[in-house]
Amino acid sequence: MLEYIKIDEHSRKPKYKQIVDAIIDNIANGNLKVDDKIPSINKFSEEYYLSRDTVEKAYSVLKSRKIITSIRGKGYYITRTKLISKINILFIINKLSSYKLRIHNSFVESMGANSHTDLFIYHCDESLFLNLMDKNIGAYDYYIIMPHFKNDHLKHISSTDKIARAINQIPSEKLIIMDNNNNLANIEADIEVYQDFENDIYNALVEGYEKIKTYKTIFLIYPDKSVYPYPRRILHGFKKFCVNYNMNFEVIDELYEDIILKEGDLFITIEESDLVNLVKGIREYNFELGKNIGVISYNDTPLKELLGITVISTDFKAMGETASQMILNKQKGKIKNKFNFIDRNSL
């Protein structure tokens, strides 16, 4: 195996990463196969005049990615069969929600069988994301990233200097930015499929204006502090609509179970828990949904469709399909994903 490994003394890439990349590349091109034994840490360090710590760090990274495994008393062996796929993709999302999974699933289905996609979740946490990037840089053909982070005050941010530097280690032709692209001017990606949060909600509400204007007050339930914060551009687009169309409005951060409801109220909910509490409250007041009280929910789901809840929502399936087709057709560009006003019985 050692004849396939090349270490560049003059490269600025850390030597442990050179080892990791070399082993992955040789698995991908067939020089190394599943169940092949690789040299011990001591033998590798002696052959290349490297410190034992350097080789040990490289092997630790490879083990964490399940590319190699160690068998007590026997040594290290190649175990990762997935890397043999023609196209290997790392799909990084900020939270495990039904919406994100719909994007992921439509992407994987559209890519077809001639690819392998690993899914990782970083929970909007910068440290988790940076650690994930450090462990996986150079290991995949494509990296799909949904950049949604939170600061110390649980406010939504798209990026930081550290995040940008980490992402910029990925060549632009291998990087796909999905879902959120605003404020990322310092990050270069050949493919972007994104939502325009401010203009999307504004235009969707304009589309529904004829029904919306029959209500006295619009309430946006916008979680001000959340484990998974939402872009403030949603809030900005909502306020712009209300001001431009002279609508009475109020922004509240949570819908309490005992909230006082009045006939003529219209609520726009973002989180599922708020929608549930609202529907319960409407029933307790003996109000009729869509008549006495209006409801619009952000992001569509099959359950909302079943219950007849009016929604404003991006097309999650289309987002995944668009990204996959751009990869398969070797296209470049920025595409704003479709955003829809879907009128149902709650308005």
mmCIF file of N, CA, C and O in Angstrom, residues 4-51:
data_model
loop_
_atom_site.group_PDB
_atom_site.id
_atom_site.type_symbol
_atom_site.label_atom_id
_atom_site.label_comp_id
_atom_site.label_asym_id
_atom_site.label_seq_id
_atom_site.Cartn_x
_atom_site.Cartn_y
_atom_site.Cartn_z
ATOM 1 N N TYR A 4 1.515 3.749 -2.887
ATOM 2 C CA TYR A 4 0.489 4.640 -3.411
ATOM 3 C C TYR A 4 0.407 5.962 -2.641
ATOM 4 O O TYR A 4 -0.246 6.895 -3.086
ATOM 5 N N ILE A 5 1.024 6.019 -1.487
ATOM 6 C CA ILE A 5 0.903 7.195 -0.621
ATOM 7 C C ILE A 5 2.034 8.176 -0.891
ATOM 8 O O ILE A 5 3.212 7.819 -0.827
ATOM 9 N N LYS A 6 1.670 9.414 -1.186
ATOM 10 C CA LYS A 6 2.651 10.462 -1.414
ATOM 11 C C LYS A 6 2.454 11.581 -0.391
ATOM 12 O O LYS A 6 1.341 12.092 -0.245
ATOM 13 N N ILE A 7 3.534 11.930 0.312
ATOM 14 C CA ILE A 7 3.496 13.016 1.282
ATOM 15 C C ILE A 7 4.349 14.166 0.752
ATOM 16 O O ILE A 7 5.539 13.980 0.473
ATOM 17 N N ASP A 8 3.733 15.343 0.594
ATOM 18 C CA ASP A 8 4.421 16.512 0.065
ATOM 19 C C ASP A 8 4.962 17.342 1.230
ATOM 20 O O ASP A 8 4.203 17.958 1.980
ATOM 21 N N GLU A 9 6.266 17.341 1.371
ATOM 22 C CA GLU A 9 6.904 18.077 2.465
ATOM 23 C C GLU A 9 6.682 19.581 2.365
ATOM 24 O O GLU A 9 6.732 20.301 3.369
ATOM 25 N N HIS A 10 6.446 20.083 1.172
ATOM 26 C CA HIS A 10 6.323 21.525 0.967
ATOM 27 C C HIS A 10 4.867 22.010 0.983
ATOM 28 O O HIS A 10 4.622 23.211 0.902
ATOM 29 N N SER A 11 3.938 21.071 1.074
ATOM 30 C CA SER A 11 2.524 21.463 1.076
ATOM 31 C C SER A 11 2.150 22.112 2.402
ATOM 32 O O SER A 11 2.669 21.761 3.469
ATOM 33 N N ARG A 12 1.227 23.071 2.329
ATOM 34 C CA ARG A 12 0.723 23.708 3.552
ATOM 35 C C ARG A 12 -0.397 22.890 4.194
ATOM 36 O O ARG A 12 -0.835 23.210 5.296
ATOM 37 N N LYS A 13 -0.845 21.868 3.490
ATOM 38 C CA LYS A 13 -1.863 20.993 4.069
ATOM 39 C C LYS A 13 -1.202 20.140 5.153
ATOM 40 O O LYS A 13 -0.157 19.546 4.924
ATOM 41 N N PRO A 14 -1.797 20.081 6.343
ATOM 42 C CA PRO A 14 -1.219 19.254 7.417
ATOM 43 C C PRO A 14 -0.972 17.832 6.943
ATOM 44 O O PRO A 14 -1.757 17.276 6.159
ATOM 45 N N LYS A 15 0.104 17.243 7.438
ATOM 46 C CA LYS A 15 0.493 15.909 6.948
ATOM 47 C C LYS A 15 -0.536 14.847 7.294
ATOM 48 O O LYS A 15 -0.742 13.903 6.538
ATOM 49 N N TYR A 16 -1.204 14.987 8.438
ATOM 50 C CA TYR A 16 -2.206 13.976 8.780
ATOM 51 C C TYR A 16 -3.360 14.018 7.766
ATOM 52 O O TYR A 16 -3.929 12.976 7.404
ATOM 53 N N LYS A 17 -3.684 15.240 7.260
ATOM 54 C CA LYS A 17 -4.735 15.349 6.259
ATOM 55 C C LYS A 17 -4.268 14.790 4.924
ATOM 56 O O LYS A 17 -5.069 14.227 4.160
ATOM 57 N N GLN A 18 -2.987 14.932 4.623
ATOM 58 C CA GLN A 18 -2.460 14.333 3.399
ATOM 59 C C GLN A 18 -2.602 12.813 3.438
ATOM 60 O O GLN A 18 -2.924 12.175 2.431
ATOM 61 N N ILE A 19 -2.346 12.229 4.614
ATOM 62 C CA ILE A 19 -2.504 10.773 4.765
ATOM 63 C C ILE A 19 -3.961 10.373 4.556
ATOM 64 O O ILE A 19 -4.271 9.434 3.810
ATOM 65 N N VAL A 20 -4.879 11.105 5.218
ATOM 66 C CA VAL A 20 -6.311 10.817 5.098
ATOM 67 C C VAL A 20 -6.753 10.901 3.640
ATOM 68 O O VAL A 20 -7.400 9.978 3.114
ATOM 69 N N ASP A 21 -6.392 11.994 2.973
ATOM 70 C CA ASP A 21 -6.813 12.200 1.583
ATOM 71 C C ASP A 21 -6.228 11.128 0.654
ATOM 72 O O ASP A 21 -6.902 10.638 -0.255
ATOM 73 N N ALA A 22 -4.954 10.765 0.903
ATOM 74 C CA ALA A 22 -4.300 9.772 0.047
ATOM 75 C C ALA A 22 -4.982 8.411 0.156
ATOM 76 O O ALA A 22 -5.190 7.722 -0.857
ATOM 77 N N ILE A 23 -5.336 8.014 1.364
ATOM 78 C CA ILE A 23 -5.999 6.720 1.545
ATOM 79 C C ILE A 23 -7.388 6.734 0.916
ATOM 80 O O ILE A 23 -7.791 5.781 0.231
ATOM 81 N N ILE A 24 -8.130 7.832 1.118
ATOM 82 C CA ILE A 24 -9.466 7.936 0.518
ATOM 83 C C ILE A 24 -9.383 7.904 -1.003
ATOM 84 O O ILE A 24 -10.156 7.201 -1.666
ATOM 85 N N ASP A 25 -8.450 8.652 -1.574
ATOM 86 C CA ASP A 25 -8.288 8.689 -3.033
ATOM 87 C C ASP A 25 -7.956 7.306 -3.591
ATOM 88 O O ASP A 25 -8.457 6.910 -4.657
ATOM 89 N N ASN A 26 -7.124 6.567 -2.878
ATOM 90 C CA ASN A 26 -6.723 5.251 -3.362
ATOM 91 C C ASN A 26 -7.823 4.202 -3.201
ATOM 92 O O ASN A 26 -7.838 3.216 -3.936
ATOM 93 N N ILE A 27 -8.733 4.428 -2.260
ATOM 94 C CA ILE A 27 -9.919 3.566 -2.184
ATOM 95 C C ILE A 27 -10.824 3.860 -3.377
ATOM 96 O O ILE A 27 -11.321 2.959 -4.048
ATOM 97 N N ALA A 28 -11.016 5.166 -3.649
ATOM 98 C CA ALA A 28 -11.911 5.580 -4.734
ATOM 99 C C ALA A 28 -11.422 5.101 -6.091
ATOM 100 O O ALA A 28 -12.221 4.716 -6.951
ATOM 101 N N ASN A 29 -10.083 5.108 -6.320
ATOM 102 C CA ASN A 29 -9.579 4.705 -7.643
ATOM 103 C C ASN A 29 -9.251 3.212 -7.742
ATOM 104 O O ASN A 29 -8.771 2.741 -8.772
ATOM 105 N N GLY A 30 -9.498 2.472 -6.649
ATOM 106 C CA GLY A 30 -9.365 1.021 -6.718
ATOM 107 C C GLY A 30 -8.022 0.452 -6.302
ATOM 108 O O GLY A 30 -7.844 -0.769 -6.282
ATOM 109 N N ASN A 31 -7.056 1.306 -5.967
ATOM 110 C CA ASN A 31 -5.762 0.804 -5.503
ATOM 111 C C ASN A 31 -5.888 0.099 -4.154
ATOM 112 O O ASN A 31 -5.137 -0.837 -3.861
ATOM 113 N N LEU A 32 -6.802 0.568 -3.342
ATOM 114 C CA LEU A 32 -7.082 -0.073 -2.052
ATOM 115 C C LEU A 32 -8.513 -0.572 -2.067
ATOM 116 O O LEU A 32 -9.417 0.125 -2.525
ATOM 117 N N LYS A 33 -8.713 -1.775 -1.553
ATOM 118 C CA LYS A 33 -10.027 -2.393 -1.585
ATOM 119 C C LYS A 33 -10.459 -2.774 -0.171
ATOM 120 O O LYS A 33 -9.650 -2.838 0.746
ATOM 121 N N VAL A 34 -11.748 -3.025 -0.063
ATOM 122 C CA VAL A 34 -12.306 -3.447 1.221
ATOM 123 C C VAL A 34 -11.580 -4.684 1.729
ATOM 124 O O VAL A 34 -11.276 -5.602 0.955
ATOM 125 N N ASP A 35 -11.244 -4.670 3.016
ATOM 126 C CA ASP A 35 -10.554 -5.755 3.727
ATOM 127 C C ASP A 35 -9.049 -5.765 3.491
ATOM 128 O O ASP A 35 -8.347 -6.617 4.054
ATOM 129 N N ASP A 36 -8.532 -4.840 2.674
ATOM 130 C CA ASP A 36 -7.073 -4.721 2.556
ATOM 131 C C ASP A 36 -6.485 -4.250 3.890
ATOM 132 O O ASP A 36 -7.045 -3.381 4.557
ATOM 133 N N LYS A 37 -5.361 -4.848 4.248
ATOM 134 C CA LYS A 37 -4.677 -4.424 5.468
ATOM 135 C C LYS A 37 -3.765 -3.249 5.146
ATOM 136 O O LYS A 37 -3.123 -3.195 4.092
ATOM 137 N N ILE A 38 -3.728 -2.273 6.059
ATOM 138 C CA ILE A 38 -2.841 -1.131 5.871
ATOM 139 C C ILE A 38 -1.770 -1.166 6.958
ATOM 140 O O ILE A 38 -1.937 -1.827 7.988
ATOM 141 N N PRO A 39 -0.650 -0.476 6.744
ATOM 142 C CA PRO A 39 0.474 -0.557 7.695
ATOM 143 C C PRO A 39 0.094 -0.080 9.096
ATOM 144 O O PRO A 39 -0.815 0.727 9.275
ATOM 145 N N SER A 40 0.830 -0.565 10.079
ATOM 146 C CA SER A 40 0.644 -0.112 11.448
ATOM 147 C C SER A 40 1.086 1.335 11.564
ATOM 148 O O SER A 40 1.777 1.871 10.686
ATOM 149 N N ILE A 41 0.708 1.981 12.648
ATOM 150 C CA ILE A 41 1.098 3.377 12.876
ATOM 151 C C ILE A 41 2.615 3.501 12.920
ATOM 152 O O ILE A 41 3.199 4.406 12.311
ATOM 153 N N ASN A 42 3.270 2.569 13.611
ATOM 154 C CA ASN A 42 4.737 2.624 13.723
ATOM 155 C C ASN A 42 5.411 2.453 12.364
ATOM 156 O O ASN A 42 6.338 3.198 12.026
ATOM 157 N N LYS A 43 4.935 1.503 11.575
ATOM 158 C CA LYS A 43 5.545 1.258 10.275
ATOM 159 C C LYS A 43 5.358 2.449 9.336
ATOM 160 O O LYS A 43 6.282 2.839 8.608
ATOM 161 N N PHE A 44 4.154 3.027 9.377
ATOM 162 C CA PHE A 44 3.863 4.181 8.521
ATOM 163 C C PHE A 44 4.763 5.354 8.902
ATOM 164 O O PHE A 44 5.345 6.013 8.030
ATOM 165 N N SER A 45 4.888 5.619 10.195
ATOM 166 C CA SER A 45 5.704 6.758 10.638
ATOM 167 C C SER A 45 7.178 6.548 10.300
ATOM 168 O O SER A 45 7.878 7.495 9.904
ATOM 169 N N GLU A 46 7.665 5.317 10.397
ATOM 170 C CA GLU A 46 9.068 5.021 10.068
ATOM 171 C C GLU A 46 9.326 5.168 8.568
ATOM 172 O O GLU A 46 10.355 5.702 8.143
ATOM 173 N N GLU A 47 8.387 4.708 7.752
ATOM 174 C CA GLU A 47 8.555 4.751 6.295
ATOM 175 C C GLU A 47 8.640 6.183 5.771
ATOM 176 O O GLU A 47 9.414 6.484 4.868
ATOM 177 N N TYR A 48 7.846 7.086 6.360
ATOM 178 C CA TYR A 48 7.778 8.455 5.841
ATOM 179 C C TYR A 48 8.456 9.479 6.767
ATOM 180 O O TYR A 48 8.347 10.673 6.536
ATOM 181 N N TYR A 49 9.134 8.983 7.761
ATOM 182 C CA TYR A 49 9.830 9.862 8.717
ATOM 183 C C TYR A 49 8.866 10.886 9.341
ATOM 184 O O TYR A 49 9.167 12.074 9.467
ATOM 185 N N LEU A 50 7.703 10.377 9.710
ATOM 186 C CA LEU A 50 6.692 11.215 10.346
ATOM 187 C C LEU A 50 6.594 10.870 11.823
ATOM 188 O O LEU A 50 6.930 9.750 12.232
ATOM 189 N N SER A 51 6.125 11.818 12.603
ATOM 190 C CA SER A 51 5.929 11.525 14.020
ATOM 191 C C SER A 51 4.779 10.534 14.175
ATOM 192 O O SER A 51 3.844 10.494 13.358
#
